[in-house]
């Protein structure tokens, strides 16, 4: 029997969920163009679409929100958030943003011009989209182990240092306005990056004069994996590991909707003063004054408290343990998943589960549809729908290495019985085997198409 970690909290407020019949689900899905993003939340039983903005805030966060100072400029909420960001990340400057992609947009507005390259272990969808939208070229240089779902490498989010060096030599450092790393590597299975690797990445970027930015969404989960798996850091606190991590970089984009356990918010941080000035001006144009950046004062207070709660070791032990538990339940019923399981989600290898469906017919999309029909469970496709790109030179479609469905676990929301139910539903879908069919687009926008695309069964 897999071990379920006891929750380091008790429940004070609950939210009703319904469960509609299979017939109703069939109708709802058809109306949504077979895209689970188009469903209404009251048509869903267990929502694993994302861990972003879906966490349960604590009593302390709600209490902090009552202190929210809604002054337009210089609100005390801003200074409380500043204190937390200073202590945890140690950057010289930061601006709040309404979420992670806003931070990416503002950063790209200052650094990305047509034709430049931006390397990363793996860009997530919005980062890839923001770079492409400005004519830049996102490049993924994760280690090869990341593409092998059964490889037990402890840090499958690591950058391939040789590939990075070769890439810089090929395109020229002068054409790389910034280099990134994403922790944890969401597109590749929520896999961590080791501190050893980040030291190397930082050195390579800096040797070539390339500013190093961290996509920090799940920094606390990454730090916990470092503590558990990287011997040198066994006795270091999550805070110390975090400080060492960000001390290697020149800045960070953060979606606070993940490891800061809030429903909305983010920030962009950096050390370079000139960049900060440009960022502030762009922020004023697009988001708001630099002391609130498109958020309410109370949101800033919730982030300030949530950043610390997200780093609490008892919480992280429960959080990562919950993901490991769901992975173990799925493994027991023979579901192919990315091993080892990541931080915020379990990733099912839909390509292996449905080998009869070709990439062009989106096996991950097919699985996402089946999970909803079978049990009212909403996951998300992370495969060719989300990530395939048309190569600007050859015009060929480049597919991602894996066709995945991600079951993301909202923070402090679902119980052990929910996770058991999920495993049951996935097992039932697996039994349908070759009866499951692929999908094709009836509508697809150019960028970030997964959010609004529509499909029909093949
Ligand atoms: C997710 C959400 C957001 C994200 C991220 C990384 C590594 C930046 C951002 C942008 C997006 C999503 C995907 C599928 C379904 C729903 C939502 N990731 N970098 O769930 O942050 O959303 O605040 O603009 O993972 O992984 P933001």
XYZ file of N, CA and C in Angstrom, residues 4 33 58 120 129 143 150 189 199 201 204 218 282 321 394 416:
48
model
N 0.356 7.513 2.390
C -0.187 8.856 2.214
C 0.257 9.720 3.386
N -16.167 21.849 -27.717
C -15.253 21.544 -28.820
C -14.194 20.536 -28.398
N -4.402 29.929 3.418
C -4.488 29.608 4.842
C -5.229 30.703 5.597
N 16.790 27.724 -22.567
C 16.170 27.360 -21.288
C 16.351 25.841 -21.185
N 5.548 31.390 -25.732
C 4.641 32.277 -26.463
C 5.108 33.725 -26.424
N 18.641 17.993 -20.437
C 19.414 16.749 -20.638
C 18.549 15.685 -21.335
N 11.164 6.505 -18.256
C 11.470 5.525 -17.207
C 12.842 5.747 -16.585
N 7.791 17.381 -16.972
C 7.362 16.471 -15.913
C 7.475 17.014 -14.496
N 24.720 26.046 -10.738
C 26.041 26.688 -10.662
C 26.715 26.675 -12.030
N 25.263 26.296 -15.055
C 24.505 27.125 -16.007
C 24.874 28.597 -15.812
N 28.320 29.320 -17.217
C 28.351 29.380 -18.686
C 27.736 30.687 -19.176
N 8.030 27.352 -9.240
C 7.983 26.251 -8.262
C 9.330 26.106 -7.560
N 7.613 50.278 -18.610
C 6.724 49.370 -19.347
C 5.579 48.911 -18.443
N 4.894 14.413 -1.013
C 4.414 13.073 -0.663
C 3.078 12.755 -1.316
N 12.461 25.580 -41.982
C 12.072 24.465 -42.861
C 10.557 24.362 -43.071
N -6.916 12.214 0.314
C -6.477 10.891 -0.124
C -7.567 10.188 -0.953
